[in-house]
Short mmCIF file of C-alpha atoms in Angstrom, two decimals:
data_model
loop_
_atom_site.label_atom_id
_atom_site.label_comp_id
_atom_site.label_asym_id
_atom_site.label_seq_id
_atom_site.Cartn_x
_atom_site.Cartn_y
_atom_site.Cartn_z
CA GLY R 1 16.63 7.95 7.71
CA CYS R 2 20.05 9.44 8.25
CA VAL R 3 21.76 6.16 7.37
CA LEU R 4 19.74 5.97 4.16
CA VAL R 5 20.60 9.54 3.06
CA VAL R 6 24.30 9.23 3.89
CA SER R 7 24.51 5.84 2.14
CA VAL R 8 23.02 7.30 -1.04
CA ILE R 9 25.38 10.31 -0.95
CA GLU R 10 28.42 8.09 -0.42
CA GLN R 11 27.44 5.82 -3.30
CA LEU R 12 26.64 8.74 -5.61
CA ALA R 13 30.12 10.12 -5.02
CA GLN R 14 31.62 6.70 -5.71
CA TRP R 15 29.55 6.00 -8.83
CA HIS R 16 30.18 9.39 -10.43
CA ASN R 17 33.77 9.59 -9.15
CA SER R 18 33.00 12.94 -7.54
CA THR R 19 33.45 14.64 -4.21
CA VAL R 20 30.91 14.20 -1.45
CA LYS R 21 29.88 17.83 -1.81
CA ALA R 22 29.20 17.29 -5.52
CA ALA R 23 27.22 14.14 -4.72
CA MET R 24 25.09 16.04 -2.21
CA GLU R 25 24.38 18.72 -4.77
CA ARG R 26 23.53 16.06 -7.34
CA LEU R 27 21.02 14.45 -4.98
CA CYS R 28 19.39 17.81 -4.30
CA ASP R 29 19.13 18.43 -8.03
CA TYR R 30 17.35 15.09 -8.40
CA ILE R 31 14.78 15.80 -5.68
CA PRO R 32 11.97 18.23 -6.58
CA GLY R 33 12.71 21.62 -5.05
CA LYS R 34 16.04 23.13 -4.11
CA TYR R 35 17.45 23.12 -0.56
CA GLN R 36 20.66 24.65 0.67
CA ILE R 37 23.10 22.06 1.96
CA ILE R 38 26.24 22.89 3.88
CA HIS R 39 29.59 21.20 3.84
CA HIS R 40 29.80 19.78 7.35
CA MET R 41 28.58 16.30 6.44
CA SER R 42 31.31 16.00 3.82
CA ARG R 43 33.92 16.44 6.55
CA CYS R 44 32.62 13.22 8.11
CA ILE R 45 32.12 11.20 4.95
CA ASP R 46 35.48 12.17 3.48
CA LYS R 47 37.15 10.44 6.40
CA GLU R 48 35.85 7.14 5.02
CA MET R 49 33.44 6.54 7.85
CA ASN R 50 30.40 4.54 6.86
CA ALA R 51 26.84 5.82 7.17
CA ASP R 52 26.27 4.30 10.62
CA VAL R 53 29.30 6.06 12.11
CA VAL R 54 28.50 9.37 10.43
CA CYS R 55 24.94 9.42 11.77
CA HIS R 56 25.95 8.44 15.29
CA SER R 57 28.74 11.02 15.23
CA LEU R 58 26.26 13.68 14.21
CA ARG R 59 24.05 12.55 17.10
CA LEU R 60 21.19 12.10 14.67
CA CYS R 61 20.85 8.46 15.70
CA LYS R 62 19.93 8.03 19.35
CA GLN R 63 21.19 5.15 21.45
CA ASP R 64 19.45 4.55 24.75
CA PRO R 65 21.63 3.45 27.69
CA GLY R 66 21.95 -0.30 27.82
CA GLN R 67 20.61 -0.77 24.29
CA PRO R 68 22.71 -2.23 21.45
CA LEU R 69 24.39 0.05 18.92
CA CYS R 70 22.32 -0.52 15.79
CA HIS R 71 24.26 -0.58 12.53
CA LEU R 72 23.50 -1.51 8.94
CA TYR R 73 27.12 -1.85 7.79
CA SER R 74 30.00 -3.77 9.28
CA PRO R 75 31.74 -1.55 11.87
CA PRO R 76 34.92 0.06 10.47
CA LYS R 77 38.20 0.46 12.32
CA LEU R 78 38.13 4.02 13.65
CA HIS R 79 40.88 6.25 14.93
CA HIS R 80 38.81 9.39 15.31
CA LEU R 81 35.25 10.65 15.28
CA CYS R 82 33.76 13.37 13.16
CA GLU R 83 34.52 16.84 14.54
CA LEU R 84 30.94 17.95 13.86
CA MET R 85 28.94 17.14 16.97
CA HIS R 86 26.01 19.52 16.63
CA PRO R 87 23.18 18.40 14.39
CA SER R 88 21.68 21.90 14.41
CA SER R 89 24.16 22.81 11.67
CA PHE R 90 23.37 19.73 9.58
CA ILE R 91 21.89 19.64 6.09
CA PHE R 92 18.52 21.33 5.55
CA LEU R 93 18.82 24.89 6.85
CA PRO R 94 15.12 25.89 6.66
CA LEU R 95 14.27 23.22 9.27
CA GLN R 96 17.38 23.10 11.43
CA LYS R 97 15.55 22.72 14.73
CA SER R 98 12.88 20.24 13.67
CA PHE R 99 15.48 18.16 11.85
CA MET R 100 17.38 17.47 15.05
CA GLY R 101 17.16 13.78 15.85
CA PHE R 102 15.68 12.97 12.46
CA SER R 103 12.67 11.85 14.46
CA SER R 104 10.07 12.49 11.80
CA VAL R 105 9.86 12.33 8.05
CA CYS R 106 7.91 15.58 8.34
CA ALA R 107 11.25 17.29 8.93
CA PHE R 108 11.93 17.11 5.19
CA PRO R 109 11.21 20.58 3.76
CA LEU R 110 9.66 19.07 0.65
CA LEU R 111 7.19 17.07 2.71
CA ALA R 112 6.49 19.31 5.69
CA ASN R 113 3.63 21.18 4.03
CA LEU R 114 1.76 17.93 3.50
CA CYS R 115 2.14 16.55 7.00
CA GLU R 116 -0.87 18.16 8.63
CA LYS R 117 -3.09 17.06 5.76
CA ILE R 118 -1.67 13.54 5.93
CA LYS R 119 -2.33 13.34 9.67
CA TYR R 120 -5.98 14.22 9.11
CA VAL R 121 -6.28 11.64 6.37
CA LEU R 122 -4.62 8.93 8.46
CA ARG R 123 -6.93 9.56 11.41
CA ASN R 124 -10.12 9.46 9.39
CA LYS R 125 -9.20 7.33 6.34
CA LEU R 126 -11.32 9.68 4.26
CA PRO R 127 -10.50 11.95 1.32
CA PHE R 128 -9.04 15.23 2.51
CA GLU R 129 -10.58 17.11 -0.42
CA ASP R 130 -14.28 16.21 -0.23
CA PHE R 131 -16.43 19.31 -0.48
CA ASP R 132 -19.82 17.62 -0.23
CA GLY R 133 -18.89 15.08 2.45
CA ASP R 134 -19.98 11.98 0.53
CA LYS R 135 -16.59 10.26 1.10
CA PHE R 136 -15.54 10.60 -2.56
CA SER R 137 -13.21 13.16 -4.11
CA THR R 138 -12.19 14.76 -7.41
CA PHE R 139 -8.52 14.76 -6.30
CA PRO R 140 -6.28 11.70 -6.81
CA THR R 141 -4.17 11.59 -3.64
CA LEU R 142 -4.69 12.23 0.08
CA ARG R 143 -7.17 9.33 0.07
CA GLY R 144 -8.79 10.72 -3.08
CA TYR R 145 -9.71 8.84 -6.23
CA HIS R 146 -6.55 6.72 -6.16
CA TRP R 147 -8.34 5.06 -3.23
CA ARG R 148 -12.02 5.42 -4.16
CA GLY R 149 -13.93 5.98 -7.38
CA ARG R 150 -13.72 9.57 -8.57
CA ASP R 151 -16.63 11.81 -7.66
CA CYS R 152 -18.22 13.48 -10.69
CA ASP R 153 -19.97 16.25 -8.74
CA ASP R 154 -18.27 17.21 -5.49
CA LYS R 155 -20.91 19.83 -4.72
CA ASN R 156 -23.78 17.34 -4.55
CA THR R 157 -23.88 14.81 -1.73
CA THR R 158 -26.39 12.63 -3.63
CA VAL R 159 -23.96 12.08 -6.53
CA TYR R 160 -21.20 9.51 -5.95
CA PRO R 161 -19.91 6.16 -7.32
CA GLY R 162 -21.79 3.02 -6.39
CA ARG R 163 -25.32 4.33 -5.88
CA ARG R 164 -28.34 3.08 -7.74
CA PRO R 165 -29.19 5.57 -10.49
CA ASP R 166 -31.60 8.36 -9.64
CA ASN R 167 -34.52 8.18 -12.09
CA TRP R 168 -32.30 6.08 -14.36
CA ASP R 169 -29.94 9.06 -14.70
CA ALA R 170 -32.07 10.56 -17.45
CA LYS R 171 -30.84 14.07 -16.64
CA ASN R 172 -27.51 13.64 -14.85
CA ASP R 173 -24.95 10.98 -13.88
CA SER R 174 -25.86 10.31 -10.24
CA ASN R 175 -23.56 7.27 -9.86
CA CYS R 176 -20.55 8.60 -11.79
CA ASN R 177 -20.28 5.58 -14.08
CA GLY R 178 -20.37 7.81 -17.16
CA ILE R 179 -23.77 6.54 -18.32
CA TRP R 180 -26.59 9.11 -18.39
CA GLY R 181 -29.07 10.81 -20.68
CA VAL R 182 -31.84 9.47 -22.94
CA ASP R 183 -31.49 7.62 -26.22
CA PRO R 184 -33.16 9.92 -28.78
CA LYS R 185 -34.16 6.92 -30.91
CA ASP R 186 -36.61 5.46 -28.39
CA GLY R 187 -36.67 7.82 -25.41
CA ILE R 188 -35.31 5.19 -23.01
CA PRO R 189 -32.59 6.39 -20.55
CA TYR R 190 -29.22 4.83 -21.34
CA GLU R 191 -28.75 3.66 -17.76
CA GLU R 192 -32.07 1.78 -17.88
CA LYS R 193 -31.31 0.31 -21.30
CA PHE R 194 -27.77 -0.84 -20.47
CA CYS R 195 -27.70 -1.41 -16.70
CA LYS R 196 -31.17 -2.52 -15.59
CA GLY R 197 -30.87 -6.05 -14.23
CA ALA R 198 -27.12 -6.07 -14.82
CA ASP R 199 -26.36 -7.15 -11.24
CA SER R 200 -24.02 -4.22 -10.69
CA LYS R 201 -21.79 -4.26 -7.61
CA GLY R 202 -18.68 -2.54 -6.30
CA VAL R 203 -15.39 -3.61 -4.73
CA VAL R 204 -14.47 -2.68 -1.15
CA LEU R 205 -11.13 -3.70 0.34
CA LEU R 206 -10.54 -3.76 4.10
CA GLY R 207 -6.81 -4.33 4.29
CA ASP R 208 -3.37 -3.61 5.66
CA SER R 209 -0.28 -2.18 3.98
CA ALA R 210 -0.21 -5.03 1.46
CA GLY R 211 -3.77 -4.17 0.39
CA ALA R 212 -2.84 -0.49 0.21
CA HIS R 213 0.05 -1.67 -1.99
CA PHE R 214 3.00 -0.15 -0.13
CA HIS R 215 5.98 0.51 -2.38
CA ILE R 216 9.18 2.54 -2.23
CA PRO R 217 10.78 2.76 -5.69
CA PRO R 218 14.18 1.01 -5.64
CA GLU R 219 15.63 3.67 -7.94
CA TRP R 220 15.35 6.11 -5.03
CA MET R 221 18.31 4.35 -3.43
CA THR R 222 20.02 2.56 -6.32
CA VAL R 223 22.58 5.08 -7.56
CA THR R 224 23.24 3.25 -10.82
CA GLN R 225 19.59 3.93 -11.78
CA MET R 226 19.15 7.32 -10.10
CA SER R 227 18.22 10.47 -11.99
CA ALA R 228 15.92 13.46 -11.64
CA LYS R 229 13.22 11.38 -13.29
CA SER R 230 13.49 8.85 -10.46
CA PHE R 231 12.05 11.31 -7.95
CA ALA R 232 9.41 12.94 -10.14
CA ASN R 233 6.62 11.03 -8.38
CA LEU R 234 7.92 11.68 -4.83
CA PRO R 235 5.23 14.26 -3.88
CA MET R 236 2.46 12.01 -5.18
CA ALA R 237 3.87 8.95 -3.44
CA PHE R 238 4.19 10.76 -0.13
CA SER R 239 0.66 12.15 -0.27
CA ASP R 240 -0.53 8.57 -0.88
CA GLU R 241 1.41 7.40 2.21
CA PHE R 242 3.88 5.56 -0.08
CA ASP R 243 0.97 3.36 -1.17
CA TRP R 244 -0.12 2.75 -4.75
CA PRO R 245 -3.77 1.58 -4.53
CA GLN R 246 -4.33 2.71 -8.13
CA PHE R 247 -2.17 -0.30 -9.19
CA SER R 248 -3.25 -2.76 -6.50
CA GLU R 249 -4.60 -6.28 -6.67
CA PHE R 250 -8.15 -5.38 -5.70
CA THR R 251 -8.74 -1.74 -6.66
CA GLY R 252 -6.08 -0.95 -9.28
CA PHE R 253 -7.30 0.90 -12.37
CA LEU R 254 -4.25 2.65 -13.89
CA ASN R 255 -1.39 1.16 -15.90
CA SER R 256 1.44 0.44 -13.49
CA THR R 257 4.51 2.64 -13.43
CA ILE R 258 6.24 0.66 -10.66
CA GLY R 259 7.11 -2.55 -12.51
CA GLY R 260 4.92 -5.39 -13.69
CA TRP R 261 1.40 -4.73 -14.86
CA THR R 262 -1.94 -3.83 -13.30
CA ASP R 263 -4.64 -6.45 -12.94
CA SER R 264 -7.32 -6.10 -10.29
CA LEU R 265 -10.64 -7.46 -9.15
CA TYR R 266 -12.18 -4.05 -9.88
CA LEU R 267 -10.88 -4.00 -13.48
CA ARG R 268 -12.20 -7.50 -14.11
CA LEU R 269 -15.61 -6.65 -12.65
CA ARG R 270 -15.71 -3.49 -14.77
CA LYS R 271 -14.83 -5.49 -17.87
CA ARG R 272 -17.57 -7.98 -16.97
CA ASN R 273 -20.11 -5.20 -16.47
CA ARG R 274 -19.26 -1.69 -17.66
CA CYS R 275 -21.98 -0.31 -15.34
CA ASN R 276 -19.57 -0.99 -12.42
CA HIS R 277 -17.32 1.87 -13.57
CA ARG R 278 -15.65 3.72 -10.66
CA ASP R 279 -17.35 1.65 -7.95
CA LEU R 280 -14.30 0.95 -5.80
CA GLN R 281 -13.09 1.65 -2.27
CA ASN R 282 -9.69 0.77 -0.83
CA ILE R 283 -9.89 1.16 2.95
CA SER R 284 -6.44 -0.02 3.97
CA GLN R 285 -3.81 1.35 6.31
CA ASN R 286 -0.10 1.14 7.06
CA VAL R 287 0.47 0.24 10.70
CA TYR R 288 2.88 -1.90 12.71
CA PHE R 289 0.28 -3.46 14.96
CA PRO R 290 -2.77 -5.72 14.60
CA ILE R 291 -5.65 -4.11 12.73
CA ASN R 292 -9.16 -4.20 14.12
CA VAL R 293 -11.14 -2.71 11.24
CA ALA R 294 -14.46 -2.48 13.10
CA PRO R 295 -13.87 0.82 14.96
CA TYR R 296 -13.15 2.87 11.85
CA LEU R 297 -15.65 1.29 9.44
CA SER R 298 -18.40 3.68 10.50
CA PHE R 299 -16.19 6.61 9.46
CA SER R 300 -14.57 5.13 6.36
CA LEU R 301 -17.05 2.87 4.58
CA ALA R 302 -19.19 4.64 1.98
CA ARG R 303 -22.23 2.42 1.39
CA ASN R 304 -25.88 3.28 1.85
CA GLN R 305 -27.95 0.19 2.54
CA LEU R 306 -31.05 1.60 0.87
CA LEU R 307 -29.68 3.70 -2.02
CA ASP R 308 -26.55 1.88 -3.20
CA ASN R 309 -25.66 -1.24 -5.17
CA PRO R 310 -24.43 -4.36 -3.36
CA ALA R 311 -20.68 -4.74 -2.86
CA ILE R 312 -17.99 -7.40 -2.79
CA VAL R 313 -16.01 -6.77 0.40
CA ILE R 314 -12.56 -8.33 0.71
CA TYR R 315 -11.27 -8.63 4.28
CA ALA R 316 -7.51 -9.07 3.81
CA THR R 317 -5.29 -8.23 6.78
CA ILE R 318 -2.75 -10.80 5.68
CA GLY R 319 0.10 -10.10 8.12
CA ASN R 320 -0.48 -7.48 10.79
CA ASP R 321 -2.05 -9.85 13.28
CA VAL R 322 1.26 -11.70 13.61
CA CYS R 323 3.68 -8.97 12.52
CA ASN R 324 5.14 -6.35 14.84
CA GLY R 325 8.52 -4.90 15.71
CA GLU R 326 8.49 -5.88 19.38
CA ARG R 327 11.37 -7.83 20.90
CA ASP R 328 8.88 -10.26 22.47
CA THR R 329 6.99 -10.47 19.22
CA LEU R 330 4.97 -13.59 20.08
CA ALA R 331 3.38 -11.86 23.06
CA HIS R 332 2.09 -9.05 20.83
CA MET R 333 0.46 -11.24 18.19
CA THR R 334 -3.32 -11.46 17.91
CA THR R 335 -4.74 -14.53 19.63
CA PRO R 336 -7.40 -16.72 17.98
CA LYS R 337 -9.95 -15.46 20.53
CA GLU R 338 -9.14 -11.83 19.71
CA MET R 339 -9.28 -12.58 15.99
CA LEU R 340 -12.73 -14.08 16.30
CA SER R 341 -14.01 -11.09 18.24
CA ASN R 342 -12.50 -8.49 15.90
CA VAL R 343 -13.73 -10.07 12.68
CA VAL R 344 -17.24 -10.85 13.91
CA GLN R 345 -17.53 -7.26 15.19
CA ALA R 346 -16.57 -5.96 11.74
CA LEU R 347 -18.99 -8.34 10.01
CA ARG R 348 -21.87 -7.22 12.22
CA TYR R 349 -21.24 -3.63 11.24
CA LEU R 350 -21.08 -4.61 7.57
CA ASP R 351 -24.42 -6.38 7.94
CA SER R 352 -25.94 -3.12 9.16
CA SER R 353 -24.42 -1.12 6.29
CA LEU R 354 -24.18 -3.22 3.11
CA PRO R 355 -27.12 -3.49 0.71
CA ASN R 356 -28.76 -6.88 0.48
CA GLY R 357 -27.09 -9.20 -2.01
CA SER R 358 -23.52 -8.25 -1.04
CA HIS R 359 -20.66 -10.70 -0.53
CA VAL R 360 -17.69 -10.88 1.87
CA ILE R 361 -14.46 -12.74 1.12
CA LEU R 362 -12.17 -13.45 4.08
CA THR R 363 -8.54 -13.86 3.02
CA GLY R 364 -6.24 -15.99 5.15
CA LEU R 365 -2.87 -14.86 6.44
CA VAL R 366 0.26 -15.31 4.37
CA ASP R 367 3.04 -17.76 5.25
CA GLY R 368 5.84 -15.23 5.63
CA ARG R 369 8.63 -17.78 5.79
CA PHE R 370 8.72 -17.19 2.04
CA LEU R 371 10.44 -13.85 2.71
CA TRP R 372 13.52 -15.07 4.55
CA ASP R 373 13.84 -18.18 2.42
CA ASN R 374 14.03 -16.21 -0.81
CA LEU R 375 15.73 -12.95 0.20
CA HIS R 376 18.02 -13.27 3.21
CA ASP R 377 21.27 -13.83 1.27
CA ARG R 378 20.49 -11.46 -1.63
CA TYR R 379 21.80 -7.90 -1.82
CA HIS R 380 19.44 -5.06 -0.96
CA PRO R 381 19.38 -2.07 -3.39
CA LEU R 382 21.61 -0.19 -0.93
CA GLY R 383 24.13 -3.01 -1.07
CA GLN R 384 24.20 -3.78 -4.77
CA LEU R 385 26.97 -1.33 -5.69
CA ASN R 386 29.53 -2.57 -3.16
CA LYS R 387 28.00 -5.95 -2.29
CA ASP R 388 27.89 -4.92 1.37
CA VAL R 389 24.22 -4.99 2.51
CA THR R 390 22.15 -8.16 2.35
CA TYR R 391 18.51 -8.44 3.33
CA SER R 392 19.62 -10.36 6.41
CA GLN R 393 21.63 -7.31 7.50
CA LEU R 394 18.70 -5.00 6.75
CA TYR R 395 16.32 -7.16 8.76
CA SER R 396 18.72 -7.22 11.73
CA PHE R 397 19.19 -3.44 11.55
CA LEU R 398 15.42 -2.79 11.57
CA ASP R 399 14.92 -5.33 14.34
CA CYS R 400 17.61 -3.64 16.44
CA LEU R 401 15.82 -0.31 15.97
CA GLN R 402 12.54 -2.04 16.91
CA VAL R 403 10.93 -0.89 13.66
CA SER R 404 10.94 -4.23 11.87
CA PRO R 405 7.73 -4.77 9.89
CA CYS R 406 7.75 -8.35 11.17
CA SER R 407 10.22 -9.53 13.79
CA GLY R 408 8.73 -13.01 13.73
CA TRP R 409 9.45 -13.71 10.06
CA LEU R 410 12.36 -11.38 9.22
CA THR R 411 14.79 -13.15 11.51
CA PRO R 412 17.58 -15.76 11.25
CA ASN R 413 15.83 -17.61 14.10
CA GLU R 414 14.13 -20.49 12.27
CA THR R 415 12.18 -21.55 15.36
CA LEU R 416 10.67 -18.06 15.66
CA ARG R 417 9.79 -18.04 11.96
CA ASN R 418 8.01 -21.36 12.37
CA LEU R 419 6.14 -20.21 15.47
CA THR R 420 4.98 -17.09 13.64
CA SER R 421 3.65 -19.20 10.78
CA GLU R 422 1.92 -21.50 13.24
CA ARG R 423 0.05 -18.51 14.69
CA ALA R 424 -0.81 -17.31 11.18
CA ILE R 425 -2.31 -20.72 10.41
CA GLN R 426 -4.34 -20.64 13.64
CA LEU R 427 -5.76 -17.22 12.75
CA SER R 428 -6.52 -18.31 9.19
CA ASN R 429 -8.43 -21.26 10.64
CA VAL R 430 -10.50 -18.80 12.69
CA LEU R 431 -11.44 -16.99 9.48
CA LYS R 432 -12.24 -20.28 7.80
CA GLU R 433 -14.55 -21.28 10.65
CA ILE R 434 -16.30 -17.89 10.58
CA ALA R 435 -17.01 -18.34 6.86
CA ARG R 436 -18.36 -21.84 7.54
CA SER R 437 -20.55 -21.10 10.54
CA GLU R 438 -21.58 -17.44 10.68
CA LYS R 439 -24.68 -16.23 8.83
CA PHE R 440 -25.73 -12.68 8.08
CA ALA R 441 -28.81 -11.13 6.55
CA ASN R 442 -27.31 -8.98 3.81
CA PHE R 443 -24.30 -10.94 2.57
CA ASP R 444 -22.83 -14.39 2.32
CA ILE R 445 -19.25 -15.19 3.37
CA PHE R 446 -16.46 -17.06 1.62
CA TYR R 447 -12.93 -17.96 2.71
CA MET R 448 -9.82 -18.05 0.54
CA ASP R 449 -6.22 -18.88 1.45
CA PHE R 450 -3.75 -16.18 0.50
CA PRO R 451 -2.54 -17.49 -2.90
CA LEU R 452 1.23 -17.09 -2.37
CA ARG R 453 2.16 -20.65 -3.29
CA GLN R 454 0.04 -20.59 -6.46
CA THR R 455 1.45 -17.18 -7.36
CA ALA R 456 5.02 -18.44 -7.03
CA GLU R 457 4.25 -21.50 -9.15
CA GLU R 458 2.64 -19.35 -11.83
CA TRP R 459 5.60 -16.98 -11.87
CA ARG R 460 8.09 -19.85 -12.18
CA LYS R 461 6.17 -21.12 -15.22
CA MET R 462 6.65 -17.66 -16.74
CA GLY R 463 10.41 -17.86 -16.18
CA GLY R 464 10.53 -15.69 -13.07
CA GLU R 465 12.29 -16.06 -9.73
CA PRO R 466 10.46 -16.14 -6.37
CA TRP R 467 12.35 -13.13 -4.96
CA GLN R 468 10.83 -10.95 -7.69
CA LEU R 469 7.45 -11.36 -5.98
CA ILE R 470 8.66 -9.31 -2.99
CA GLU R 471 9.11 -5.54 -2.79
CA PRO R 472 12.88 -4.92 -3.20
CA VAL R 473 13.24 -1.96 -0.79
CA ASP R 474 11.36 -3.17 2.29
CA GLY R 475 11.84 -6.87 1.55
CA PHE R 476 8.41 -7.59 2.98
CA HIS R 477 5.38 -6.61 0.87
CA PRO R 478 4.09 -8.31 -2.31
CA SER R 479 5.47 -6.69 -5.46
CA GLN R 480 3.47 -5.40 -8.42
CA ILE R 481 4.03 -8.71 -10.20
CA ALA R 482 2.74 -10.68 -7.21
CA ALA R 483 -0.34 -8.46 -7.00
CA ALA R 484 -1.22 -8.90 -10.66
CA LEU R 485 -0.73 -12.67 -10.61
CA GLY R 486 -2.73 -12.95 -7.38
CA THR R 487 -5.68 -11.24 -9.08
CA GLY R 488 -5.85 -13.89 -11.76
CA ILE R 489 -5.77 -16.70 -9.21
CA THR R 490 -8.48 -15.07 -7.08
CA TRP R 491 -10.66 -14.47 -10.13
CA GLN R 492 -10.40 -18.05 -11.36
CA LYS R 493 -11.30 -19.42 -7.93
CA ALA R 494 -14.34 -17.15 -7.81
CA LEU R 495 -15.42 -18.18 -11.32
CA GLN R 496 -15.19 -21.84 -10.43
CA GLU R 497 -16.51 -21.86 -6.86
CA TRP R 498 -18.46 -18.61 -6.28
CA PRO R 499 -19.83 -17.44 -9.65
CA GLN R 500 -22.67 -15.62 -7.88
CA VAL R 501 -20.12 -13.25 -6.35
CA LEU R 502 -18.98 -11.86 -9.69
CA GLY R 503 -22.41 -11.24 -11.16
CA LYS R 504 -23.52 -11.62 -14.78
CA GLU R 505 -21.68 -10.45 -17.86
CA ASN R 506 -23.35 -7.40 -19.35
CA PRO R 507 -24.20 -7.95 -23.05
CA PHE R 508 -24.24 -4.18 -23.65
CA ASN R 509 -20.62 -3.49 -22.69
CA ASP R 510 -19.50 -2.71 -26.24
CA GLN R 511 -22.37 -0.30 -26.82
CA ILE R 512 -21.64 1.46 -23.53
CA GLU R 513 -17.96 1.91 -24.34
CA ALA R 514 -18.72 3.15 -27.84
CA ILE R 515 -21.12 5.86 -26.65
CA PHE R 516 -19.55 6.89 -23.34
CA LYS R 517 -15.81 6.36 -23.79
CA ASP R 518 -15.22 10.13 -23.67
CA GLN R 519 -17.44 10.74 -20.65
CA GLY R 520 -16.56 8.08 -18.14
CA GLY R 521 -12.80 8.15 -17.70
CA HIS R 522 -11.31 7.69 -14.25
#
C-alpha cells in the first residue's frame, strides 16, 4: 500500500512538473474528502529515493529476519537514508496510530467508517441493509442489489425477487418483477396473463473473485489519466469489496463504466422472459484460498423450495482451488479427492433448497498460463510513465510479500506454471465426472469448460489483443471485455446443447415492457 501511494505521488510530481508537496496535495484533492498531509514524506522523496526505499525507511514496510527484502523497483544506489524514522508522524493525521505499519486498508480515513459494516457483510455474505431479513435489499452496495435483485418492499418478508406470485399479484408485486395489478379490460391479473406457464427462473452464481468481478480502475494509478473524476466511485467500489457484480458475466444488469460492455446470463434470460426481472443472486467472494461453498450456502442462498421459481445455478470457482500465495504453492492446492467432497457436499445442500426443475452448471477451472504468456513483459499501469515496472516485476513483488493471487501461474518458473495447469485440469475432470455420474432430485447437472480459448479467438476476430482480456491492475482477473464475450459463448453453448436450461421465450415480452417500463426498473 505504501509503495503504491508513494509511486503515484512521485509520478504526479513528475507528470505535472511540480514539487512532491504539490503532488500530495493534488492527490488529496482528487480523493473524496480532505485530509491533512504533512511534509515529512517529501523529505524522503525529494532525495530521489524510489517508493520501495521510502517505505522501508519510514518503517511502514516490515521485513522479518531472514526474509528477502521485497521491492517493486530496481534498487537505487544510496548514500543515505531518510531522516524520518517514525511512522507516527506520517501522512494521515486523524489515524496516526492505526496507520502505523500500513497493516490494514481500514486505516484510510475515507474507508474506516465502512470497515465494520464490510466485516459483517464478508462474514455472512448477506445484504447489510435488509430490514425484513429476506436476504434482499433496497440499497445497492454492501451486498445489496448490486449483488441480488432489488427488494421492492423491505418491510415485508414475503415480498422478494424470485418467488412465485402470491395470488397472481393482483393487489401487490410479491416477486418484485414489476408486474402486478388486474387488466381492467378482462379482469385477469397481469402476472397470470403474461407469466403463467412462462417457465420463469432465476440466476444464482456461486463463485470466486472472478465471478464477483474484481476490478481496480487503472486510472487510480495511471497519472496521465488521473483526475478528481477518476476517484468519484471510490466509496462505492470499496463498499462492494472492489467487485462490480452489476457488470459481471452472470449477474450484470447495468451499463458498464469500467471499460467494455455489459452482457450477462441474467440479462439474456430477462430478455427471453421479462417475468425473470430482478431474479438474480451473485454469491461470490474474494479470498486467497480454496473455496468450499457448502458451509455458507445455508446463510447466503435465498431460495425457498416450495414458494420460489426454479433457478439456474452456476458453480464457477475457476482459480482458487489451485491459486494461493504460499511459497510451497503446490502443497496448498485442492486435491481431486477434496474437490469431489466439497462439490458434492454443496450439491446435496442445493438439492435440499432449490425448487424442482432447477439446473446446475459446473464450470471448469481456467488455464492460467494465459496470464504470464500475454502479460509478463508488458508494462503495468504503475510502470507506463517511466517504463520501469513490468507485470513480471509486479508478480515477483507480490510473491515476495506472499500475497500473490496465484504463485503457481504468476511466476517465471515454467515448470511450476505447467504443474499448476495440470492440477487445474485434474480438478476440472472431477467436475466433469460429477456432471456425468451424479443425480439429484430437484435439478440436473451440466459441465462446461471455462471458455478462455474461445473468448481469445473471438476477441482476435474483433481486432483485439489477448492482454486486453485481463484486468490491467492486478494482472490476474478477466476484464470487462472477457466477461461480456464469455457470456455470449456460454449462451450459445446452452442454446445448442441445453435448451431446457434457458426456458421458453415469452411471447408477451413487448406488452410487459410497454405497460410496466416505469414500474420495474432495477
